[in-house]
Short mmCIF file of C-alpha atoms and ligand atoms in Angstrom, two decimals:
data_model
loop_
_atom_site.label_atom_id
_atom_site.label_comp_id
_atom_site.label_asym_id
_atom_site.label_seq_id
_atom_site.Cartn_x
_atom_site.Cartn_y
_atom_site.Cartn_z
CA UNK Z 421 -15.89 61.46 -7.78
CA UNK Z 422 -12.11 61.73 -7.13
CA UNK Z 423 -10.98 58.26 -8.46
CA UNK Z 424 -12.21 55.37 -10.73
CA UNK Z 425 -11.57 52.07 -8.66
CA UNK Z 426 -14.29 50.09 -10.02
CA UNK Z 427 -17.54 49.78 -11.41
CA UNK Z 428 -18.36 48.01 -8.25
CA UNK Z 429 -18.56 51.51 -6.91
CA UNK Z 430 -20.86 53.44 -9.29
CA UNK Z 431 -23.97 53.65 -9.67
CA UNK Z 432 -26.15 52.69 -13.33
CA UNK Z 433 -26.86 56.61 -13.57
CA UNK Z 434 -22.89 57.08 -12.92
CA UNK Z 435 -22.47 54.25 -16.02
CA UNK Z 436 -24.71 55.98 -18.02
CA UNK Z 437 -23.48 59.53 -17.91
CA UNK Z 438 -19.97 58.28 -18.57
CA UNK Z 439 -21.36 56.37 -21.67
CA UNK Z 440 -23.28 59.52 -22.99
CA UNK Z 441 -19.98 61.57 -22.34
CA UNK Z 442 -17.65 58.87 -24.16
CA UNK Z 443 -20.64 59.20 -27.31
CA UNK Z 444 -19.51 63.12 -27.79
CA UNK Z 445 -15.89 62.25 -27.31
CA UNK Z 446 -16.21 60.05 -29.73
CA UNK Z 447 -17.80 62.56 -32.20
CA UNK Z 448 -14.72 65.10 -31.54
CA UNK Z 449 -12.41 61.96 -32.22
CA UNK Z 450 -13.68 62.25 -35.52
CA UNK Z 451 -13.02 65.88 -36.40
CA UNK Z 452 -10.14 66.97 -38.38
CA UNK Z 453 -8.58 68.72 -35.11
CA UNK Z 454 -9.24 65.66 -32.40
CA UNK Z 455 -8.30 67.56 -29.41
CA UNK Z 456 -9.98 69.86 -27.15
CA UNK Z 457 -8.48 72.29 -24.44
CA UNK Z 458 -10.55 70.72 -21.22
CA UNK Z 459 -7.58 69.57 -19.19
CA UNK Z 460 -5.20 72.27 -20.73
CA UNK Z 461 -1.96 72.66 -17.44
CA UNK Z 462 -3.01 69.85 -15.55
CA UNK Z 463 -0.63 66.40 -15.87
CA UNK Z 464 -1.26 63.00 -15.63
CA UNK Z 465 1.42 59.92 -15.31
CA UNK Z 466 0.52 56.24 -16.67
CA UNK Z 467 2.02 54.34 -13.57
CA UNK Z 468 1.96 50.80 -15.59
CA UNK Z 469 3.47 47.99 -12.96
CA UNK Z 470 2.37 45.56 -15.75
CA UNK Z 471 2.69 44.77 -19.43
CA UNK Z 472 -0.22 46.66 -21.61
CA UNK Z 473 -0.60 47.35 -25.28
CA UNK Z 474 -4.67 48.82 -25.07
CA UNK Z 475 -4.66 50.19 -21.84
CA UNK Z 476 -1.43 52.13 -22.00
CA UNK Z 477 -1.32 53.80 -25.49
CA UNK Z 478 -5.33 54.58 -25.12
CA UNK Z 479 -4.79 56.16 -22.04
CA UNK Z 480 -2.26 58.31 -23.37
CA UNK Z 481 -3.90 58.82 -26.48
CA UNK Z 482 -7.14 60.58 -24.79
CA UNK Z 483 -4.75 62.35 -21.88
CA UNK Z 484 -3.67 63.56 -25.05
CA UNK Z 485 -6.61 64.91 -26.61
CA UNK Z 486 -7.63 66.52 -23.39
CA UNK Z 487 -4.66 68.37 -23.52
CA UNK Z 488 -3.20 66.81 -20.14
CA UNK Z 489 0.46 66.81 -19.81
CA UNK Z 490 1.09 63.43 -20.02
CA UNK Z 491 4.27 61.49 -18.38
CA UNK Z 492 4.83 58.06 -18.62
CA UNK Z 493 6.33 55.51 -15.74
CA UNK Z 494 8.11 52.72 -16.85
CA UNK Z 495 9.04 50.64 -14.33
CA UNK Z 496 11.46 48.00 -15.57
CA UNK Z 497 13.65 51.50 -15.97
CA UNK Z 498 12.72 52.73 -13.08
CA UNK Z 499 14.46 52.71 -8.99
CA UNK Z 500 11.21 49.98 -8.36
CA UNK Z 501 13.94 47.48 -9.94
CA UNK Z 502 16.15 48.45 -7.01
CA UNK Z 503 13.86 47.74 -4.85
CA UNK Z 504 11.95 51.67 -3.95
CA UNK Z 505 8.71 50.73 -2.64
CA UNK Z 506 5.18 51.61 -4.29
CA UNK Z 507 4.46 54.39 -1.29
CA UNK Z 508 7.67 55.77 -2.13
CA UNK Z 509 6.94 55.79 -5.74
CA UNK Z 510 3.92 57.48 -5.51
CA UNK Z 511 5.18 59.97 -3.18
CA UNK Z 512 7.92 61.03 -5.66
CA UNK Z 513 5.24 61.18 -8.03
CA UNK Z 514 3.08 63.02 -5.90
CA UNK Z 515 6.16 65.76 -4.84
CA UNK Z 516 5.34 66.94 -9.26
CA UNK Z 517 1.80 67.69 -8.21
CA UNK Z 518 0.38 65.83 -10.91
CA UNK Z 519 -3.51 65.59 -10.99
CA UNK Z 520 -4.45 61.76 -12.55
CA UNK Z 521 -2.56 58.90 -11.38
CA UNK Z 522 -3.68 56.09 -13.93
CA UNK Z 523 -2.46 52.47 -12.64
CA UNK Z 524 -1.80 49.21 -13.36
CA UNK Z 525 -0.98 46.55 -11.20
CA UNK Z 526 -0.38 42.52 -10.37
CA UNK Z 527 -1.70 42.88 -6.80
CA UNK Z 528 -5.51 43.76 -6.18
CA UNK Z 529 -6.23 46.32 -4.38
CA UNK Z 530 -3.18 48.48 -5.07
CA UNK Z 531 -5.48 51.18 -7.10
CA UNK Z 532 -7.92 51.92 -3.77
CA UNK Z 533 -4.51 51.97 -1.50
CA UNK Z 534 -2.85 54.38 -4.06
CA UNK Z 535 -5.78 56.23 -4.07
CA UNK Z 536 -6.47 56.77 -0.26
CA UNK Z 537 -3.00 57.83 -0.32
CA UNK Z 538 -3.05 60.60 -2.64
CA UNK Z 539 -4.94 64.16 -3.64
CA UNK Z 540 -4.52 63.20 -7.06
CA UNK Z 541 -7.56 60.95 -8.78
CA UNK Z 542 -6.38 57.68 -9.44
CA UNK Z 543 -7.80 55.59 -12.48
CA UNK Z 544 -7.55 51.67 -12.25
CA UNK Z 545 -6.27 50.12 -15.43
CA UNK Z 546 -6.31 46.85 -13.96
CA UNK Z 547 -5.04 45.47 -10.41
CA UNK Z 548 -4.66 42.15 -10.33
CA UNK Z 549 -7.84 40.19 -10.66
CA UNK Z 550 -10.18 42.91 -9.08
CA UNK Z 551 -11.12 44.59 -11.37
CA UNK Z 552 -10.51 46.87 -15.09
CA UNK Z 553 -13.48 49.74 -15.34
CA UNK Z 554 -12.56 51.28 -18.20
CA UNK Z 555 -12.35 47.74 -20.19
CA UNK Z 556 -15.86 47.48 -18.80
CA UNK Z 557 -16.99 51.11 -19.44
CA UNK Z 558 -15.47 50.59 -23.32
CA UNK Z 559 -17.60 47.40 -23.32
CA UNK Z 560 -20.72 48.63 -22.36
CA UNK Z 561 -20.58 51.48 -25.22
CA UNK Z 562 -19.36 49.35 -27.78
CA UNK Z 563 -22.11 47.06 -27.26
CA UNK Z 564 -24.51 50.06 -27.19
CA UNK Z 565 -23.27 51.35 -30.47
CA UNK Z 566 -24.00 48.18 -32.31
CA UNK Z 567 -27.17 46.97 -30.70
CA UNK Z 568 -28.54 50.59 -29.02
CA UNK Z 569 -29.23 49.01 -25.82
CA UNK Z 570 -27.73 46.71 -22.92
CA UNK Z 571 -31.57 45.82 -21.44
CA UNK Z 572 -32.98 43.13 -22.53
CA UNK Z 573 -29.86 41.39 -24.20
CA UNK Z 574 -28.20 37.87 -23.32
CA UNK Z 575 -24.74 37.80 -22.65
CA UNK Z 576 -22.25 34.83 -22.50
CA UNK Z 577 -19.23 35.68 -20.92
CA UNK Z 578 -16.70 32.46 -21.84
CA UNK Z 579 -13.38 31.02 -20.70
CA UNK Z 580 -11.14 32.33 -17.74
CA UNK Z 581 -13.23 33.58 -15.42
CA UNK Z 582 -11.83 33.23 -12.13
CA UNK Z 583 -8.38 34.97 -13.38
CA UNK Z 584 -10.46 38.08 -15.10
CA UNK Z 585 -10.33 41.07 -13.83
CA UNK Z 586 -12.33 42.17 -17.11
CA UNK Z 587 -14.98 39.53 -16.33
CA UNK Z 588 -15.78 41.23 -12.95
CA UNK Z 589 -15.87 44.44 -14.02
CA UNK Z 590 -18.52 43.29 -16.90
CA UNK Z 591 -20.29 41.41 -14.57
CA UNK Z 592 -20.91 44.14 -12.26
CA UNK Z 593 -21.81 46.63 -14.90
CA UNK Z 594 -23.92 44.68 -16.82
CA UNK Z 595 -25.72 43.30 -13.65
CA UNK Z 596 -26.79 47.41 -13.20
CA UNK Z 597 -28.65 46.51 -16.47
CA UNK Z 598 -31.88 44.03 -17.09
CA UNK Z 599 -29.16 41.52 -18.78
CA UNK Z 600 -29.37 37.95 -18.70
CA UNK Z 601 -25.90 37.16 -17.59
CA UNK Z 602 -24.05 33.97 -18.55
CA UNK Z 603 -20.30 32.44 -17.53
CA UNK Z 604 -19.74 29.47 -19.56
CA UNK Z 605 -16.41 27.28 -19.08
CA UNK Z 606 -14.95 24.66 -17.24
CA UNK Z 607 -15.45 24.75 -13.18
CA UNK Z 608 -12.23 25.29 -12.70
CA UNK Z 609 -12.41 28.51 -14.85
CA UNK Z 610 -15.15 30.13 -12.71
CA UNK Z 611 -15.42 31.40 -9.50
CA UNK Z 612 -16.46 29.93 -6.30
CA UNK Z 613 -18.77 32.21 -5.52
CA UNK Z 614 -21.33 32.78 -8.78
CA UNK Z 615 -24.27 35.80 -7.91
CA UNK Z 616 -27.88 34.51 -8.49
CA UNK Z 617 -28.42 36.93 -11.33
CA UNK Z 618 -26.20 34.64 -13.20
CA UNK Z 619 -26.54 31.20 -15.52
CA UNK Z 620 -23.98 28.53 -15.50
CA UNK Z 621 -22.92 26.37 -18.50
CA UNK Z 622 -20.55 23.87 -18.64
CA UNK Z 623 -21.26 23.21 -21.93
CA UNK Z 624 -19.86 25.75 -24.97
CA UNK Z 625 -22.53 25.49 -27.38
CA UNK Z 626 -25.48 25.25 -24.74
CA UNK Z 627 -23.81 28.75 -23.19
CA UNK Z 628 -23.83 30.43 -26.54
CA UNK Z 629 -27.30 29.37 -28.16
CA UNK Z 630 -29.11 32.43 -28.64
CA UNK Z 631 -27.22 34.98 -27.34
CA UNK Z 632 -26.68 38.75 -28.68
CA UNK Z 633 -22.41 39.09 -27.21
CA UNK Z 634 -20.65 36.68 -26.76
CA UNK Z 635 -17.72 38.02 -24.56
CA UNK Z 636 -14.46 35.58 -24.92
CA UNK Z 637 -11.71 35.77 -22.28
CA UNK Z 638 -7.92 34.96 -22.40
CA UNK Z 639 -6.48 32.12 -20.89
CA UNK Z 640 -4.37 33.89 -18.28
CA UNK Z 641 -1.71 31.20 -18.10
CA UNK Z 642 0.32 34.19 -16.47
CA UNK Z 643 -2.01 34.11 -12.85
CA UNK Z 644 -2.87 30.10 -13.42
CA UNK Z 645 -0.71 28.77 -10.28
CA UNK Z 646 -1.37 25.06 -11.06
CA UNK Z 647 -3.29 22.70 -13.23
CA UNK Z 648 -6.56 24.99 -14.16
CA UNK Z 649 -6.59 23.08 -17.70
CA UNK Z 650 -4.99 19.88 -19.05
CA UNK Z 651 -3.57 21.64 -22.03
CA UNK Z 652 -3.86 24.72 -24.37
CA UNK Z 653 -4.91 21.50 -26.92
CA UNK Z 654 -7.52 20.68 -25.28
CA UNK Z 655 -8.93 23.54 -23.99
CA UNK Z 656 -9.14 24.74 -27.34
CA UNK Z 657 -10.73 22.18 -28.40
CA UNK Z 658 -13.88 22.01 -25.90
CA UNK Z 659 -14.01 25.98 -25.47
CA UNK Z 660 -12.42 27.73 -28.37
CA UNK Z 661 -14.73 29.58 -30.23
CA UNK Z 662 -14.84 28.48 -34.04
CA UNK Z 663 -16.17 29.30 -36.97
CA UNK Z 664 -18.64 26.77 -37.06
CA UNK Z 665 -20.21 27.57 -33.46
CA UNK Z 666 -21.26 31.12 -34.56
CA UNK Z 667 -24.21 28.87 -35.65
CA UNK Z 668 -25.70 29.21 -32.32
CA UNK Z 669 -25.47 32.60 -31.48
CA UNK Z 670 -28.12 35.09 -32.96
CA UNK Z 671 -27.74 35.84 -36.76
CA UNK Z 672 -26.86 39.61 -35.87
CA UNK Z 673 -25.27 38.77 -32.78
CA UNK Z 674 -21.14 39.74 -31.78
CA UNK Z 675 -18.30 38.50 -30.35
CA UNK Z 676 -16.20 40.65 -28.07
CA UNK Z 677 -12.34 39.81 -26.82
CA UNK Z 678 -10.62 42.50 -24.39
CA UNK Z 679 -7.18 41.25 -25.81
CA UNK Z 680 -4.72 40.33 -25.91
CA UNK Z 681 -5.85 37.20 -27.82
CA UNK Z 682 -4.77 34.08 -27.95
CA UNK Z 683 -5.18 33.57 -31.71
CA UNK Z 684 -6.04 29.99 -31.84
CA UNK Z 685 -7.05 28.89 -28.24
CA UNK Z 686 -9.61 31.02 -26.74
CA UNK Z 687 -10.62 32.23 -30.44
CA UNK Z 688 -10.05 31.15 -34.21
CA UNK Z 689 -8.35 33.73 -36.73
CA UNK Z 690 -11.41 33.52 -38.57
CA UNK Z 691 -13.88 34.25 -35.48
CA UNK Z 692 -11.50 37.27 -34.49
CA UNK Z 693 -11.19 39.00 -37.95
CA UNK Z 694 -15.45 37.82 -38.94
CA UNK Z 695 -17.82 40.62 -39.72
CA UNK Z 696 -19.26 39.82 -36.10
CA UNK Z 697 -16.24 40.25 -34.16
CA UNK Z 698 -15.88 44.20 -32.47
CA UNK Z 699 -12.43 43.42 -31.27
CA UNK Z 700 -10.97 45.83 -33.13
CA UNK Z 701 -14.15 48.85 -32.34
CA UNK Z 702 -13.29 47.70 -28.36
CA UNK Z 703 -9.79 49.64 -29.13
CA UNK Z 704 -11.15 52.15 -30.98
CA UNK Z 705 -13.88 53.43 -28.13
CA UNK Z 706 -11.08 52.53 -25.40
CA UNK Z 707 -10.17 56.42 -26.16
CA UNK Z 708 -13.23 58.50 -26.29
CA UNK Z 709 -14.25 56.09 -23.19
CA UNK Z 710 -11.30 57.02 -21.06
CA UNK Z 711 -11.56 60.70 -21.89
CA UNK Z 712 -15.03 60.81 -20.41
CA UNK Z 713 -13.45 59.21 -17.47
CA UNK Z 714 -10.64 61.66 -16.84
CA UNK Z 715 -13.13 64.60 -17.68
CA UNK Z 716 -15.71 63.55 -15.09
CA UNK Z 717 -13.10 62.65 -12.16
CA UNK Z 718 -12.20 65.70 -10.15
CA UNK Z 719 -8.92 65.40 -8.24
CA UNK Z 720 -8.62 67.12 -4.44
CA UNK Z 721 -7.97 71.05 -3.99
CA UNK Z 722 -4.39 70.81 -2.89
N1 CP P 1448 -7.65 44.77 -22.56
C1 CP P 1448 -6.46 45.09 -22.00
O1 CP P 1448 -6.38 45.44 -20.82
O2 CP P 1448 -5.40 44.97 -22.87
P1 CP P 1448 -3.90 45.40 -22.50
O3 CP P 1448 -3.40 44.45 -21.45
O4 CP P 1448 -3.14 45.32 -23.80
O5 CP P 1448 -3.95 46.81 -21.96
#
């Protein structure tokens, strides 16, 4: 493959030989010397049109450890403020003869038109609300690393799923996988359109009972253009996930957030920092996960 649009696009043997690459990234992550000459004279730019804290510095952390040379756009400093248009953006870019474009963007759809208009392979970090496949990818093999398996497991995916980018990328991966799939929230948090693969709940602690992930999304207040929710109040109330509601989930089962959280809406302090929650193992495995993704893309023979 040339670029990483979305998991839409791969196939579960694609998924799983991404996974099993991430696992011995992972293991060289953990030697004293955490970098390996693969990429050694090739470059890659981080072409972020859109705040990230994860994405961003994990990207750059495992161009890093590939040995890429690694430059890094930002464009509230850049000639996009004076108005230079993406094409033209990319084709500056493009005039260094870099070899991994990895983007972020507000509009969906801007990673496949950046990517049918380059030789370089492009790697979505997020457009809009299509989709993320490396949040999705770093899911998947968190979730394998605690539990050894995605067949067979219930998930609840919970909160703003019409808005998440995140959601649709887990949805499609995990729907590669015999999963029991589950979006839980208010209706006007979920899409129009629901697959028949999965369940709908209306209802928090119905959603939840018995489930091995729980999966909890921010309230993207950012893409929310009009009343989605009465207020933060009250949506916190009915489908923040407390303390008390980890009751219903299985005894060994975990709670997953992609961040960035919203401590106290979407998810209590206590919830987010419990022995259950991987929030913090999601970050970690963001790197060896998007190594395996650079290392199995192959750009175009210029
Ligand atoms: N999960 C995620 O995409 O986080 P950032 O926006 O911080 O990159």
């Amino acid at each position: 493959m040339k670029d990483l649009i979305g998991i839409k696009e791969l196939s579960k043997q694609d998924i799983e030989e991404i996974l099993n690459t991430a696992k011995a990234f992972k293991e060289v992550l953990q030697r004293d010397i955490k970098k390996v000459p693969t990429l050694r004279g090739r470059t890659a730019i981080n072409l972020f049109f859109e705040p990230s804290t994860r994405t961003r510095t994990s990207f750059e952390l495992a161009e890093k450890r590939l040995s890429l040379d690694v430059l890094n756009f930002s464009v509230s400093t850049s000639s996009v403020v004076k108005g230079e248009t993406l094409y033209d953006t990319l084709k500056t870019i493009e005039s260094y003869n870099v070899d991994y474009i990895v983007l972020r963007h507000s509009s969906s759809g801007t990673a496949k038109f950046v990517a049918e208009n380059t030789s370089a392979s492009v790697i979505n970090a997020g457009d809009g609300t299509n989709e993320h496949p490396t949040q999705a990818l770093l899911d998947a093999f968190s979730i394998l690393e605690i539990k050894g398996r995605l067949d067979g497991l219930k998930i609840a995916i919970v909160g703003d799923i019409i808005h998440s980018r995140v959601a649709r990328s887990n949805l499609y991966l995990l729907s590669k996988f015999d999963t029991e799939i589950r979006f839980v929230g208010p209706p006007t948090l979920l899409p129009q359109e629901i697959p028949d693969n999965v369940k709908i709940f209306f209802n928090l602690k119905e959603g939840i009972e018995d489930v091995d992930v729980v999966m909890i999304l921010r309230i993207q207040l950012e893409r929310q253009k009009g009343a989605f929710i009465p207020s933060l109040k009250e949506y916190s109330h009915f489908w923040g996930l407390k303390k008390d509601l980890l009751n219903y989930i299985k005894k060994d089962a975990v709670v997953m957030h992609p961040g960035p959280m919203n401590r106290g809406v979407e998810i209590s302090t206590e919830v987010a920092d419990s022995s259950q929650s991987l929030i913090l193992r999601q970050v970690t495995n963001g790197i060896a996960t998007r190594m395996a993704v650079i290392y199995m893309l192959k750009p175009k023979e210029v």
